[in-house]
Amino acid sequence: FRRVLFRSELSQGEVKTARENLSRENLMEWTLETLLNTGIIGEGENVMILHIAMTSRLYEDPVSVIALSQSGIGKSYLLERVSACFPKEDIIENTQFTDNSFFYWKDGIKGKIILIEDMEGAQNVEYPMRELITKKYITKTTVHKDSKGNLQTVQYRVEGPATFLGCTTKEKIYEDNANRCILIYMDGSKVQDKNVINY
């Protein structure tokens, strides 16, 4: 809690409100109710799984989640709504990653929430993701020329852990990553469609 306060620079009034909310006996129920009042329809269990996963980014062994459903059900929307509750500086949001994306992140990724809107755009970094989830760090060795033209071996080490949250319609393709994550399945029922339309 202190770490979040320090990084977000909350006002005294916000600190007071946060402490009051955190001391609620029904904190989880209140959190769910508050989140559902932001325009999220249904999906209560999934909302709380995502919220807890994002909160876990501050722990040694954070939780990662993959949201699965048919196209157009609201996977990305759900992740965006829940992530809006967290400090912006802790969120890395990308549609696509290159092979070396995680190795050159200037500010590091430890304690970050990494949102991947479509897992198909992250195929290049599936292996580093797995390593960051499992080992909590990744390394890479490359060769560079120094100012005199001499070749030098340079090793990059990126410290985790981080919380990964992704969306996909294709569970089988991401099987290796899926067994390291909590899988949540979105409600694609006609009742859910009707509730969304009514809202």
PDB file of C-alpha atoms in Angstrom:
ATOM      1  CA  PHE A   1       0.000   0.000   0.000  1.00  0.00           C
ATOM      2  CA  ARG A   2       2.777   2.457   0.887  1.00  0.00           C
ATOM      3  CA  ARG A   3       4.516   1.748  -2.401  1.00  0.00           C
ATOM      4  CA  VAL A   4       1.399   2.608  -4.394  1.00  0.00           C
ATOM      5  CA  LEU A   5       0.856   5.801  -2.375  1.00  0.00           C
ATOM      6  CA  PHE A   6       4.448   6.909  -2.820  1.00  0.00           C
ATOM      7  CA  ARG A   7       4.456   6.390  -6.562  1.00  0.00           C
ATOM      8  CA  SER A   8       1.039   7.908  -7.174  1.00  0.00           C
ATOM      9  CA  GLU A   9       1.561  10.966  -4.940  1.00  0.00           C
ATOM     10  CA  LEU A  10      -1.966  10.989  -3.544  1.00  0.00           C
ATOM     11  CA  SER A  11      -3.327  14.008  -1.733  1.00  0.00           C
ATOM     12  CA  GLN A  12      -3.998  13.845   2.025  1.00  0.00           C
ATOM     13  CA  GLY A  13      -7.732  13.532   1.319  1.00  0.00           C
ATOM     14  CA  GLU A  14      -7.136  10.646  -1.089  1.00  0.00           C
ATOM     15  CA  VAL A  15      -4.871   8.922   1.425  1.00  0.00           C
ATOM     16  CA  LYS A  16      -7.586   9.270   4.105  1.00  0.00           C
ATOM     17  CA  THR A  17     -10.254   7.869   1.741  1.00  0.00           C
ATOM     18  CA  ALA A  18      -7.968   5.012   0.678  1.00  0.00           C
ATOM     19  CA  ARG A  19      -7.272   4.037   4.295  1.00  0.00           C
ATOM     20  CA  GLU A  20     -10.994   4.111   5.095  1.00  0.00           C
ATOM     21  CA  ASN A  21     -11.793   1.937   2.084  1.00  0.00           C
ATOM     22  CA  LEU A  22      -9.015  -0.532   2.871  1.00  0.00           C
ATOM     23  CA  SER A  23     -10.311  -0.972   6.420  1.00  0.00           C
ATOM     24  CA  ARG A  24     -13.802  -1.990   5.228  1.00  0.00           C
ATOM     25  CA  GLU A  25     -14.926  -5.367   6.538  1.00  0.00           C
ATOM     26  CA  ASN A  26     -16.486  -6.162   3.151  1.00  0.00           C
ATOM     27  CA  LEU A  27     -13.583  -4.845   1.068  1.00  0.00           C
ATOM     28  CA  MET A  28     -13.885  -7.461  -1.712  1.00  0.00           C
ATOM     29  CA  GLU A  29     -17.650  -7.017  -2.099  1.00  0.00           C
ATOM     30  CA  TRP A  30     -17.286  -3.227  -2.066  1.00  0.00           C
ATOM     31  CA  THR A  31     -14.487  -3.413  -4.667  1.00  0.00           C
ATOM     32  CA  LEU A  32     -16.608  -5.581  -6.960  1.00  0.00           C
ATOM     33  CA  GLU A  33     -19.642  -3.311  -6.593  1.00  0.00           C
ATOM     34  CA  THR A  34     -17.511  -0.246  -7.316  1.00  0.00           C
ATOM     35  CA  LEU A  35     -15.954  -1.837 -10.403  1.00  0.00           C
ATOM     36  CA  LEU A  36     -19.346  -2.927 -11.736  1.00  0.00           C
ATOM     37  CA  ASN A  37     -20.502   0.702 -11.435  1.00  0.00           C
ATOM     38  CA  THR A  38     -17.896   1.774 -14.023  1.00  0.00           C
ATOM     39  CA  GLY A  39     -19.803   0.347 -16.978  1.00  0.00           C
ATOM     40  CA  ILE A  40     -18.847  -3.314 -16.667  1.00  0.00           C
ATOM     41  CA  ILE A  41     -21.869  -5.553 -17.167  1.00  0.00           C
ATOM     42  CA  GLY A  42     -21.809  -8.954 -15.468  1.00  0.00           C
ATOM     43  CA  GLU A  43     -18.454 -10.766 -15.403  1.00  0.00           C
ATOM     44  CA  GLY A  44     -18.200 -10.307 -11.606  1.00  0.00           C
ATOM     45  CA  GLU A  45     -15.891 -13.275 -11.024  1.00  0.00           C
ATOM     46  CA  ASN A  46     -13.638 -12.313 -13.933  1.00  0.00           C
ATOM     47  CA  VAL A  47     -13.507  -8.709 -12.734  1.00  0.00           C
ATOM     48  CA  MET A  48     -12.234  -9.771  -9.315  1.00  0.00           C
ATOM     49  CA  ILE A  49      -9.705 -12.223 -10.771  1.00  0.00           C
ATOM     50  CA  LEU A  50      -8.288  -9.416 -12.938  1.00  0.00           C
ATOM     51  CA  HIS A  51      -8.276  -6.944 -10.046  1.00  0.00           C
ATOM     52  CA  ILE A  52      -6.440  -9.369  -7.762  1.00  0.00           C
ATOM     53  CA  ALA A  53      -3.976 -10.269 -10.541  1.00  0.00           C
ATOM     54  CA  MET A  54      -3.177  -6.602 -11.149  1.00  0.00           C
ATOM     55  CA  THR A  55      -2.760  -5.984  -7.432  1.00  0.00           C
ATOM     56  CA  SER A  56      -0.403  -8.973  -7.243  1.00  0.00           C
ATOM     57  CA  ARG A  57       2.133  -7.163  -9.465  1.00  0.00           C
ATOM     58  CA  LEU A  58       3.735  -5.892  -6.246  1.00  0.00           C
ATOM     59  CA  TYR A  59       4.418  -9.393  -4.908  1.00  0.00           C
ATOM     60  CA  GLU A  60       7.267 -11.833  -5.546  1.00  0.00           C
ATOM     61  CA  ASP A  61       5.036 -14.255  -7.420  1.00  0.00           C
ATOM     62  CA  PRO A  62       2.377 -12.237  -9.266  1.00  0.00           C
ATOM     63  CA  VAL A  63      -0.585 -13.760 -11.068  1.00  0.00           C
ATOM     64  CA  SER A  64      -0.982 -13.568 -14.845  1.00  0.00           C
ATOM     65  CA  VAL A  65      -4.283 -13.972 -16.704  1.00  0.00           C
ATOM     66  CA  ILE A  66      -5.409 -14.810 -20.229  1.00  0.00           C
ATOM     67  CA  ALA A  67      -8.980 -13.846 -21.173  1.00  0.00           C
ATOM     68  CA  LEU A  68     -10.633 -16.086 -23.751  1.00  0.00           C
ATOM     69  CA  SER A  69     -13.776 -15.660 -25.818  1.00  0.00           C
ATOM     70  CA  GLN A  70     -15.075 -15.229 -29.325  1.00  0.00           C
ATOM     71  CA  SER A  71     -14.259 -11.978 -31.064  1.00  0.00           C
ATOM     72  CA  GLY A  72     -16.271  -8.917 -30.011  1.00  0.00           C
ATOM     73  CA  ILE A  73     -17.368 -10.162 -26.578  1.00  0.00           C
ATOM     74  CA  GLY A  74     -15.479  -7.468 -24.614  1.00  0.00           C
ATOM     75  CA  LYS A  75     -12.175  -9.001 -23.475  1.00  0.00           C
ATOM     76  CA  SER A  76     -10.079  -5.898 -24.120  1.00  0.00           C
ATOM     77  CA  TYR A  77     -12.767  -3.632 -22.675  1.00  0.00           C
ATOM     78  CA  LEU A  78     -12.820  -5.600 -19.427  1.00  0.00           C
ATOM     79  CA  LEU A  79      -9.031  -5.431 -19.071  1.00  0.00           C
ATOM     80  CA  GLU A  80      -9.041  -1.698 -19.815  1.00  0.00           C
ATOM     81  CA  ARG A  81     -11.804  -0.932 -17.292  1.00  0.00           C
ATOM     82  CA  VAL A  82     -10.124  -2.823 -14.458  1.00  0.00           C
ATOM     83  CA  SER A  83      -6.637  -1.498 -15.277  1.00  0.00           C
ATOM     84  CA  ALA A  84      -8.006   2.070 -15.082  1.00  0.00           C
ATOM     85  CA  CYS A  85      -8.021   1.574 -11.285  1.00  0.00           C
ATOM     86  CA  PHE A  86      -4.223   1.269 -11.165  1.00  0.00           C
ATOM     87  CA  PRO A  87      -1.425   3.852 -11.468  1.00  0.00           C
ATOM     88  CA  LYS A  88      -0.741   4.679 -15.120  1.00  0.00           C
ATOM     89  CA  GLU A  89       3.014   4.435 -14.576  1.00  0.00           C
ATOM     90  CA  ASP A  90       2.592   0.756 -13.623  1.00  0.00           C
ATOM     91  CA  ILE A  91       0.824  -0.182 -16.877  1.00  0.00           C
ATOM     92  CA  ILE A  92       2.496  -1.112 -20.156  1.00  0.00           C
ATOM     93  CA  GLU A  93      -0.105  -1.494 -22.892  1.00  0.00           C
ATOM     94  CA  ASN A  94       0.779  -2.787 -26.345  1.00  0.00           C
ATOM     95  CA  THR A  95      -0.935  -4.284 -29.339  1.00  0.00           C
ATOM     96  CA  GLN A  96       2.240  -5.791 -30.779  1.00  0.00           C
ATOM     97  CA  PHE A  97       5.749  -6.657 -29.555  1.00  0.00           C
ATOM     98  CA  THR A  98       9.022  -7.231 -31.417  1.00  0.00           C
ATOM     99  CA  ASP A  99      11.446 -10.062 -30.572  1.00  0.00           C
ATOM    100  CA  ASN A 100      13.560  -7.895 -28.263  1.00  0.00           C
ATOM    101  CA  SER A 101      10.790  -5.824 -26.691  1.00  0.00           C
ATOM    102  CA  PHE A 102      11.378  -6.891 -23.105  1.00  0.00           C
ATOM    103  CA  PHE A 103      15.177  -6.725 -23.261  1.00  0.00           C
ATOM    104  CA  TYR A 104      15.451  -2.989 -23.885  1.00  0.00           C
ATOM    105  CA  TRP A 105      12.720  -1.554 -21.695  1.00  0.00           C
ATOM    106  CA  LYS A 106      14.345   1.616 -20.354  1.00  0.00           C
ATOM    107  CA  ASP A 107      12.524   1.736 -17.009  1.00  0.00           C
ATOM    108  CA  GLY A 108      12.364  -2.038 -16.473  1.00  0.00           C
ATOM    109  CA  ILE A 109       9.267  -4.159 -16.046  1.00  0.00           C
ATOM    110  CA  LYS A 110       9.459  -5.239 -12.420  1.00  0.00           C
ATOM    111  CA  GLY A 111       6.123  -4.658 -10.718  1.00  0.00           C
ATOM    112  CA  LYS A 112       4.419  -3.652 -13.973  1.00  0.00           C
ATOM    113  CA  ILE A 113       1.090  -4.702 -15.451  1.00  0.00           C
ATOM    114  CA  ILE A 114       1.644  -5.688 -19.083  1.00  0.00           C
ATOM    115  CA  LEU A 115      -1.588  -5.564 -21.102  1.00  0.00           C
ATOM    116  CA  ILE A 116      -1.609  -7.432 -24.402  1.00  0.00           C
ATOM    117  CA  GLU A 117      -4.790  -6.618 -26.309  1.00  0.00           C
ATOM    118  CA  ASP A 118      -4.371  -9.544 -28.705  1.00  0.00           C
ATOM    119  CA  MET A 119      -2.010 -12.430 -27.962  1.00  0.00           C
ATOM    120  CA  GLU A 120      -1.468 -12.852 -31.707  1.00  0.00           C
ATOM    121  CA  GLY A 121       0.489  -9.595 -31.588  1.00  0.00           C
ATOM    122  CA  ALA A 122       2.756 -11.055 -28.893  1.00  0.00           C
ATOM    123  CA  GLN A 123       3.863 -14.282 -30.607  1.00  0.00           C
ATOM    124  CA  ASN A 124       7.421 -12.940 -30.864  1.00  0.00           C
ATOM    125  CA  VAL A 125       7.713 -12.617 -27.086  1.00  0.00           C
ATOM    126  CA  GLU A 126       5.940 -15.755 -25.905  1.00  0.00           C
ATOM    127  CA  TYR A 127       9.185 -17.327 -24.693  1.00  0.00           C
ATOM    128  CA  PRO A 128      10.424 -14.255 -22.739  1.00  0.00           C
ATOM    129  CA  MET A 129       6.934 -13.966 -21.234  1.00  0.00           C
ATOM    130  CA  ARG A 130       7.088 -17.562 -20.016  1.00  0.00           C
ATOM    131  CA  GLU A 131      10.540 -17.002 -18.538  1.00  0.00           C
ATOM    132  CA  LEU A 132       9.462 -13.805 -16.785  1.00  0.00           C
ATOM    133  CA  ILE A 133       6.451 -15.597 -15.318  1.00  0.00           C
ATOM    134  CA  THR A 134       8.426 -18.684 -14.274  1.00  0.00           C
ATOM    135  CA  LYS A 135      11.980 -17.515 -13.496  1.00  0.00           C
ATOM    136  CA  LYS A 136      11.135 -13.833 -12.815  1.00  0.00           C
ATOM    137  CA  TYR A 137      13.958 -12.579 -15.058  1.00  0.00           C
ATOM    138  CA  ILE A 138      15.311 -12.943 -18.598  1.00  0.00           C
ATOM    139  CA  THR A 139      18.811 -12.667 -20.031  1.00  0.00           C
ATOM    140  CA  LYS A 140      20.210 -12.109 -23.499  1.00  0.00           C
ATOM    141  CA  THR A 141      23.786 -12.048 -24.771  1.00  0.00           C
ATOM    142  CA  THR A 142      24.730 -10.018 -27.844  1.00  0.00           C
ATOM    143  CA  VAL A 143      27.916  -8.765 -29.501  1.00  0.00           C
ATOM    144  CA  HIS A 144      28.564  -5.017 -29.947  1.00  0.00           C
ATOM    145  CA  LYS A 145      31.405  -2.965 -31.367  1.00  0.00           C
ATOM    146  CA  ASP A 146      32.987  -0.464 -28.993  1.00  0.00           C
ATOM    147  CA  SER A 147      34.188   3.001 -30.101  1.00  0.00           C
ATOM    148  CA  LYS A 148      37.466   1.494 -31.370  1.00  0.00           C
ATOM    149  CA  GLY A 149      35.749  -1.173 -33.453  1.00  0.00           C
ATOM    150  CA  ASN A 150      36.518  -4.016 -31.052  1.00  0.00           C
ATOM    151  CA  LEU A 151      33.843  -6.646 -30.576  1.00  0.00           C
ATOM    152  CA  GLN A 152      32.520  -7.044 -27.055  1.00  0.00           C
ATOM    153  CA  THR A 153      30.053  -9.504 -25.602  1.00  0.00           C
ATOM    154  CA  VAL A 154      27.290  -7.737 -23.700  1.00  0.00           C
ATOM    155  CA  GLN A 155      24.733  -9.436 -21.514  1.00  0.00           C
ATOM    156  CA  TYR A 156      21.354  -7.911 -20.803  1.00  0.00           C
ATOM    157  CA  ARG A 157      19.378  -8.997 -17.767  1.00  0.00           C
ATOM    158  CA  VAL A 158      15.825  -7.806 -17.232  1.00  0.00           C
ATOM    159  CA  GLU A 159      14.360  -8.250 -13.791  1.00  0.00           C
ATOM    160  CA  GLY A 160      10.770  -9.221 -13.223  1.00  0.00           C
ATOM    161  CA  PRO A 161       8.409 -10.276 -12.022  1.00  0.00           C
ATOM    162  CA  ALA A 162       5.494  -8.632 -13.791  1.00  0.00           C
ATOM    163  CA  THR A 163       1.813  -9.359 -14.254  1.00  0.00           C
ATOM    164  CA  PHE A 164       0.836 -10.301 -17.809  1.00  0.00           C
ATOM    165  CA  LEU A 165      -2.755  -9.899 -18.973  1.00  0.00           C
ATOM    166  CA  GLY A 166      -3.704 -10.974 -22.467  1.00  0.00           C
ATOM    167  CA  CYS A 167      -6.723 -11.593 -24.672  1.00  0.00           C
ATOM    168  CA  THR A 168      -7.178 -14.246 -27.312  1.00  0.00           C
ATOM    169  CA  THR A 169      -9.766 -16.284 -29.163  1.00  0.00           C
ATOM    170  CA  LYS A 170      -7.314 -19.190 -29.603  1.00  0.00           C
ATOM    171  CA  GLU A 171      -6.530 -21.100 -26.429  1.00  0.00           C
ATOM    172  CA  LYS A 172      -4.604 -23.947 -28.087  1.00  0.00           C
ATOM    173  CA  ILE A 173      -2.056 -21.689 -29.778  1.00  0.00           C
ATOM    174  CA  TYR A 174      -0.929 -20.273 -26.431  1.00  0.00           C
ATOM    175  CA  GLU A 175      -0.960 -23.543 -24.517  1.00  0.00           C
ATOM    176  CA  ASP A 176       2.583 -23.125 -23.119  1.00  0.00           C
ATOM    177  CA  ASN A 177       1.753 -19.706 -21.695  1.00  0.00           C
ATOM    178  CA  ALA A 178      -1.772 -20.703 -20.699  1.00  0.00           C
ATOM    179  CA  ASN A 179      -0.510 -23.293 -18.221  1.00  0.00           C
ATOM    180  CA  ARG A 180       1.309 -20.490 -16.380  1.00  0.00           C
ATOM    181  CA  CYS A 181      -1.731 -18.224 -16.200  1.00  0.00           C
ATOM    182  CA  ILE A 182      -5.254 -18.187 -14.873  1.00  0.00           C
ATOM    183  CA  LEU A 183      -7.619 -18.614 -17.804  1.00  0.00           C
ATOM    184  CA  ILE A 184     -10.857 -16.674 -17.646  1.00  0.00           C
ATOM    185  CA  TYR A 185     -13.701 -17.286 -20.060  1.00  0.00           C
ATOM    186  CA  MET A 186     -15.944 -14.374 -20.988  1.00  0.00           C
ATOM    187  CA  ASP A 187     -19.725 -14.671 -20.935  1.00  0.00           C
ATOM    188  CA  GLY A 188     -20.884 -14.887 -24.543  1.00  0.00           C
ATOM    189  CA  SER A 189     -24.444 -15.895 -23.699  1.00  0.00           C
ATOM    190  CA  LYS A 190     -27.609 -14.312 -25.137  1.00  0.00           C
ATOM    191  CA  VAL A 191     -28.558 -13.177 -21.619  1.00  0.00           C
ATOM    192  CA  GLN A 192     -25.255 -11.279 -21.332  1.00  0.00           C
ATOM    193  CA  ASP A 193     -25.810  -9.712 -24.778  1.00  0.00           C
ATOM    194  CA  LYS A 194     -29.268  -8.579 -23.690  1.00  0.00           C
ATOM    195  CA  ASN A 195     -27.916  -7.090 -20.436  1.00  0.00           C
ATOM    196  CA  VAL A 196     -25.267  -5.149 -22.354  1.00  0.00           C
ATOM    197  CA  ILE A 197     -27.826  -3.855 -24.862  1.00  0.00           C
ATOM    198  CA  ASN A 198     -30.186  -2.835 -22.058  1.00  0.00           C
ATOM    199  CA  TYR A 199     -27.370  -0.977 -20.295  1.00  0.00           C
TER     200      TYR A 199
END
